[in-house]
Coordinates of C-alpha atoms in Angstrom, one line a residue:
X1 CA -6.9 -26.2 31.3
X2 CA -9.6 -23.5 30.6
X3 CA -7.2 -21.4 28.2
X4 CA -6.3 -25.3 26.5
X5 CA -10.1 -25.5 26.2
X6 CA -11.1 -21.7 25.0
X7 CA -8.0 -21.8 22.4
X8 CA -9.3 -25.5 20.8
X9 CA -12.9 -23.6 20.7
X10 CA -11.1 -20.9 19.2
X11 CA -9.3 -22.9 16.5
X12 CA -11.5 -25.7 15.3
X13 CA -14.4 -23.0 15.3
X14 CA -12.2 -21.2 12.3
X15 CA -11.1 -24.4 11.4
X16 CA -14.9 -25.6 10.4
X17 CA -15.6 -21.9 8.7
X18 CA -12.7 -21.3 6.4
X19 CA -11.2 -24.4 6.6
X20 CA -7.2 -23.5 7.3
X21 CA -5.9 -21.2 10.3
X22 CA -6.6 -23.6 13.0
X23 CA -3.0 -23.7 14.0
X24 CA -2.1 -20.4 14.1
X25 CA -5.0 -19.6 16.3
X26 CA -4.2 -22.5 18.4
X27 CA -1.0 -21.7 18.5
X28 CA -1.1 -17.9 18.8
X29 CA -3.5 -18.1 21.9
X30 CA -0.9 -20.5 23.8
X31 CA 2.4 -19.5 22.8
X32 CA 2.0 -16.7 25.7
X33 CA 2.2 -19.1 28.4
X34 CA 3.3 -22.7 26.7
X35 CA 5.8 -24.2 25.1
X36 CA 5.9 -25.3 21.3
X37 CA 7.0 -28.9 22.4
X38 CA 3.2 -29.1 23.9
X39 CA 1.4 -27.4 21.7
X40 CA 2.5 -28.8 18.6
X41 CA 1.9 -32.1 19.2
X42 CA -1.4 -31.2 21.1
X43 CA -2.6 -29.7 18.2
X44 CA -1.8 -32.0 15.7
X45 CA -3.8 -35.3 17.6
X46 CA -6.7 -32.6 17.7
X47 CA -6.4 -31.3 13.8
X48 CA -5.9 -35.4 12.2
X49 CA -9.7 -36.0 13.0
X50 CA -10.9 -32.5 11.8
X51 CA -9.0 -32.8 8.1
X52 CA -10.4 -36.4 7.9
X53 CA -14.2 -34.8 8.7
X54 CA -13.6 -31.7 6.2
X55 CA -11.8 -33.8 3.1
X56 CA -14.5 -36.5 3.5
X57 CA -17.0 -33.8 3.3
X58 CA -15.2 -32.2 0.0
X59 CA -14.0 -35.5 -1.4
X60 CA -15.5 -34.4 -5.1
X61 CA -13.4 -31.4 -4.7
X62 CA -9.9 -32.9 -4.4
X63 CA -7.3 -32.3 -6.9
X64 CA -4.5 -35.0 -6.6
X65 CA -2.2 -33.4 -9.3
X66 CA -2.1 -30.9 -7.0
X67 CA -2.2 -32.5 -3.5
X68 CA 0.4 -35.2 -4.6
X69 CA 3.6 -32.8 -5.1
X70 CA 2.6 -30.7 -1.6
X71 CA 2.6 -33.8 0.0
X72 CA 6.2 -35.1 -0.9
X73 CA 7.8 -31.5 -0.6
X74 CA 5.7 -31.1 2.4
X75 CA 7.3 -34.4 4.6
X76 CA 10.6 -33.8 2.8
X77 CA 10.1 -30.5 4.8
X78 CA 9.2 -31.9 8.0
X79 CA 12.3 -33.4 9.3
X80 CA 14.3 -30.5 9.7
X81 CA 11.1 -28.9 11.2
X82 CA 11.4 -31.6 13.8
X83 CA 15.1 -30.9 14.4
X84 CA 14.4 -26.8 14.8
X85 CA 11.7 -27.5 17.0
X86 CA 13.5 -30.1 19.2
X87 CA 16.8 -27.6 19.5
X88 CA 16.2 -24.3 18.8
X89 CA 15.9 -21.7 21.5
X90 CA 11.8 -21.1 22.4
X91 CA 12.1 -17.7 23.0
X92 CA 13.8 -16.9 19.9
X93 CA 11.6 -19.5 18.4
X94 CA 8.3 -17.8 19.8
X95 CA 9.8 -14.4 18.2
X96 CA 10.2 -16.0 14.9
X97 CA 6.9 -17.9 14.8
X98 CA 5.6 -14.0 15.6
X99 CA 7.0 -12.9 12.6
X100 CA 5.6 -15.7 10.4
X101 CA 2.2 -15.0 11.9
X102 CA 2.3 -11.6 10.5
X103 CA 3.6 -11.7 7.2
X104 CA 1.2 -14.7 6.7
X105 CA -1.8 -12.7 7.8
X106 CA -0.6 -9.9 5.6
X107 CA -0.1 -11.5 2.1
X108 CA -3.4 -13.7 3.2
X109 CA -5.1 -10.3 3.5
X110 CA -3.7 -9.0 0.4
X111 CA -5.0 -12.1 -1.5
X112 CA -8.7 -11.1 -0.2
X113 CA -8.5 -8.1 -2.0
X114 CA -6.9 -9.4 -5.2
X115 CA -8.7 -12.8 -5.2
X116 CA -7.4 -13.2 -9.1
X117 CA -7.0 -17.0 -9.7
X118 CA -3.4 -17.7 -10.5
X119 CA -1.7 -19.9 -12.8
X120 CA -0.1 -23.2 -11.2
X121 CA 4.2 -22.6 -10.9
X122 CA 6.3 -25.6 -10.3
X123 CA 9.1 -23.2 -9.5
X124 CA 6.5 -21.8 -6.5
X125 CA 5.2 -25.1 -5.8
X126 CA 8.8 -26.3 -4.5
X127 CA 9.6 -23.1 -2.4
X128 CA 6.3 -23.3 -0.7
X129 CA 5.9 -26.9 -0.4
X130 CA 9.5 -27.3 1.4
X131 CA 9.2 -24.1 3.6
X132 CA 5.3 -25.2 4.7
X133 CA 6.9 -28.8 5.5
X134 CA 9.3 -26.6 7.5
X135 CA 7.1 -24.9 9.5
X136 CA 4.6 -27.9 10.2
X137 CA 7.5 -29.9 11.0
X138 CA 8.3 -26.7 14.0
X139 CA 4.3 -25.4 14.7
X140 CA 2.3 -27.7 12.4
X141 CA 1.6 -24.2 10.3
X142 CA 0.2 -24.8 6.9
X143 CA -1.0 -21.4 6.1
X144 CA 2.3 -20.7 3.6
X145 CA 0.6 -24.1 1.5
X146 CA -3.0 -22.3 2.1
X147 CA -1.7 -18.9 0.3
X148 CA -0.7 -21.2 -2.6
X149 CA -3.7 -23.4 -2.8
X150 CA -6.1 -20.5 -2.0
X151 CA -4.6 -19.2 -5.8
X152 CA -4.9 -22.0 -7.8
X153 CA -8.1 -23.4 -6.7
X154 CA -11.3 -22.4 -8.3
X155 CA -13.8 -22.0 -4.9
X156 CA -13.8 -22.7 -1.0
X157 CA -14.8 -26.1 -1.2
X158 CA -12.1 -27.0 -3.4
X159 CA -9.9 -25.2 -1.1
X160 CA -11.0 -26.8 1.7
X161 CA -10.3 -30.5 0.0
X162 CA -6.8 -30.2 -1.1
X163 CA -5.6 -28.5 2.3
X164 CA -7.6 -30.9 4.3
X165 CA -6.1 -33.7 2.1
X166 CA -2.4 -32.7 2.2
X167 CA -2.7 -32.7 5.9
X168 CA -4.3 -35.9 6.5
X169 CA -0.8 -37.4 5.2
X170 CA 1.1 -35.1 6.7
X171 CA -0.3 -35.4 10.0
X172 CA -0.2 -39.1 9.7
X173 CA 3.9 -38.9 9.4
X174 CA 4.0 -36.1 11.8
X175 CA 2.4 -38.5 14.5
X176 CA 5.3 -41.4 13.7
X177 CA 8.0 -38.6 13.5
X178 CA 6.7 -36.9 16.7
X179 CA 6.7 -40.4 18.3
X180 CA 10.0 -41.6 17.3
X181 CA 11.7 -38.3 18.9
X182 CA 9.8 -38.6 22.1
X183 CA 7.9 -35.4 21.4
X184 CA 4.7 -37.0 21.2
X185 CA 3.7 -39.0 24.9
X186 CA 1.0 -40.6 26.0
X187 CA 0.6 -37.6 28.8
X188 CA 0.1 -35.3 25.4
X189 CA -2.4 -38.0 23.6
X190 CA -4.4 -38.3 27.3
X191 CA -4.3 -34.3 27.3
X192 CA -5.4 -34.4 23.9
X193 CA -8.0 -36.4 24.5
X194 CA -9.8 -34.3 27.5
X195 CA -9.8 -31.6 24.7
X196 CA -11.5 -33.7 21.6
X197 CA -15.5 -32.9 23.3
X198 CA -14.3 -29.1 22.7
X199 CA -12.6 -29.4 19.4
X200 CA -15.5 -31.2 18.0
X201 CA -18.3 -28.9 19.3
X202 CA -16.0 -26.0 17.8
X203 CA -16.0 -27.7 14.2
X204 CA -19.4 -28.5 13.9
X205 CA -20.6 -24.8 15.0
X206 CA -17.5 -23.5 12.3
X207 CA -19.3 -25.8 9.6
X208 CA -22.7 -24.7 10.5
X209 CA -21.7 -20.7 10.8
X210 CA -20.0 -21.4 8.0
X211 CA -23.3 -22.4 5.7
X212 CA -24.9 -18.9 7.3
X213 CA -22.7 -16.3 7.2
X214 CA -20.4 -14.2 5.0
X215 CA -17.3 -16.9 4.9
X216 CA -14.8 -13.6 3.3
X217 CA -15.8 -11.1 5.8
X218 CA -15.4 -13.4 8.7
X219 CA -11.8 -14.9 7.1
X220 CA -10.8 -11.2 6.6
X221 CA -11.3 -10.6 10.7
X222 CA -9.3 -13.8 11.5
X223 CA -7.1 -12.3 9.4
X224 CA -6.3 -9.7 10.7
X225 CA -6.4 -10.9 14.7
X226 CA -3.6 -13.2 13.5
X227 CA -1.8 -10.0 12.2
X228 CA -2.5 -8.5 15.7
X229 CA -1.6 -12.0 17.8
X230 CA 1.8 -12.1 15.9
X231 CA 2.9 -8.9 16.7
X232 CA 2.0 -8.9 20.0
X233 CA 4.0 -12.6 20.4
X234 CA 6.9 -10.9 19.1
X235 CA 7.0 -7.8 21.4
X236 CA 6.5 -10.1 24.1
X237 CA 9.6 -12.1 23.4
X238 CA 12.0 -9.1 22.6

């Protein structure tokens, strides 16, 4: 229970300061000794009440031309998330969600560097819409959507808006979809629960670090510990 509690810290900490990443540092932390089947889910009842918390927060900020499409490509993703999650091998699934971690750190590291605002592509929109459905269907990832919002939005709190309100309907249908397939139990929402006095305590010291420090350097060293985490998860299940 005190690695459960020191990865929700963890997460929701980052997840209050740059406003994305919460799952792959939830995820990253626990992968080593749980499955995906308890994590995901986990994560998910303990991320709904943050995005609702953050987009609130942001609400002048949102873009719905934008957040619209990512939400339908991003449920039409879901499903065969759900079916990879629910019969793919978790070892082999552990290596690949290694893999993801890095080159997701990587082009997020890149983009620090060359912040350059880019034009919106509908052509881009789809790929990354359908494969970040994918992934938060299987490890409730949205950090593929975050490299795609992080370029077409104009500052951090705009950022912060659209992710936050993509993924409060996403999560929403992730919690029926979960339920329906008997991946989300009432043993995970009580275990969830003895975690919330955690997550909230790391989301409110994220928001307030956030307001005092420099949000870019900090990102860039979550950054690259992600990089680090991945590769380690993937030599670990060679």
């Amino acid at each position: 229970m005190a690695w459960w509690m020191t990865a929700a810290l963890c997460a929701f900490y980052v997840k209050g300061l740059c406003g994305f990443a919460n799952t792959l540092v939830f995820s990253t932390i626990l992968s080593f000794g749980s499955s995906n089947l308890m994590i995901t889910p986990v994560e998910l009842l303990l991320g709904f009440p943050t995005n609702l918390i953050i987009a609130w927060r942001e609400r002048r900020s949102v873009q719905w031309s934008l957040c619209i499409p990512l939400i339908a490509l991003m449920l039409a993703g879901n499903i065969p998330g759900l079916f990879l999650l629910k019969n793919t091998d978790s070892g082999k699934v552990k290596i690949f969600f290694g893999f993801v971690i890095v080159l997701i750190g990587i082009e997020m590291l890149a983009r620090e560097y060359f912040p350059k605002k880019a034009k919106e592509s509908k052509v881009l929109l789809a790929v990354i819409g359908i494969l970040s459905g994918v992934l938060s269907g299987m490890y409730g990832i949205g950090a593929m959507m975050a490299a795609y919002v992080g370029r077409v939005t104009k500052d951090s709190r705009a950022f912060k808006a659209n992710m936050c309100a993509v993924f409060i309907v996403e999560n929403i249908f992730r919690i029926f979809l979960y339920a329906a397939a008997g991946i989300l139990t009432w043993r995970t929402v009580s275990f969830s629960a003895l975690l919330y006095p955690v997550m909230f305590a790391g989301l409110f010291a994220g928001i307030k670090s956030g307001n005092m420090m420099n949000e870019g350097a900090v990102k860039k060293l979550v950054i690259v510990m992600l990089i680090l985490s991945g590769g380690a998860l993937v030599l670990n299940n060679l």
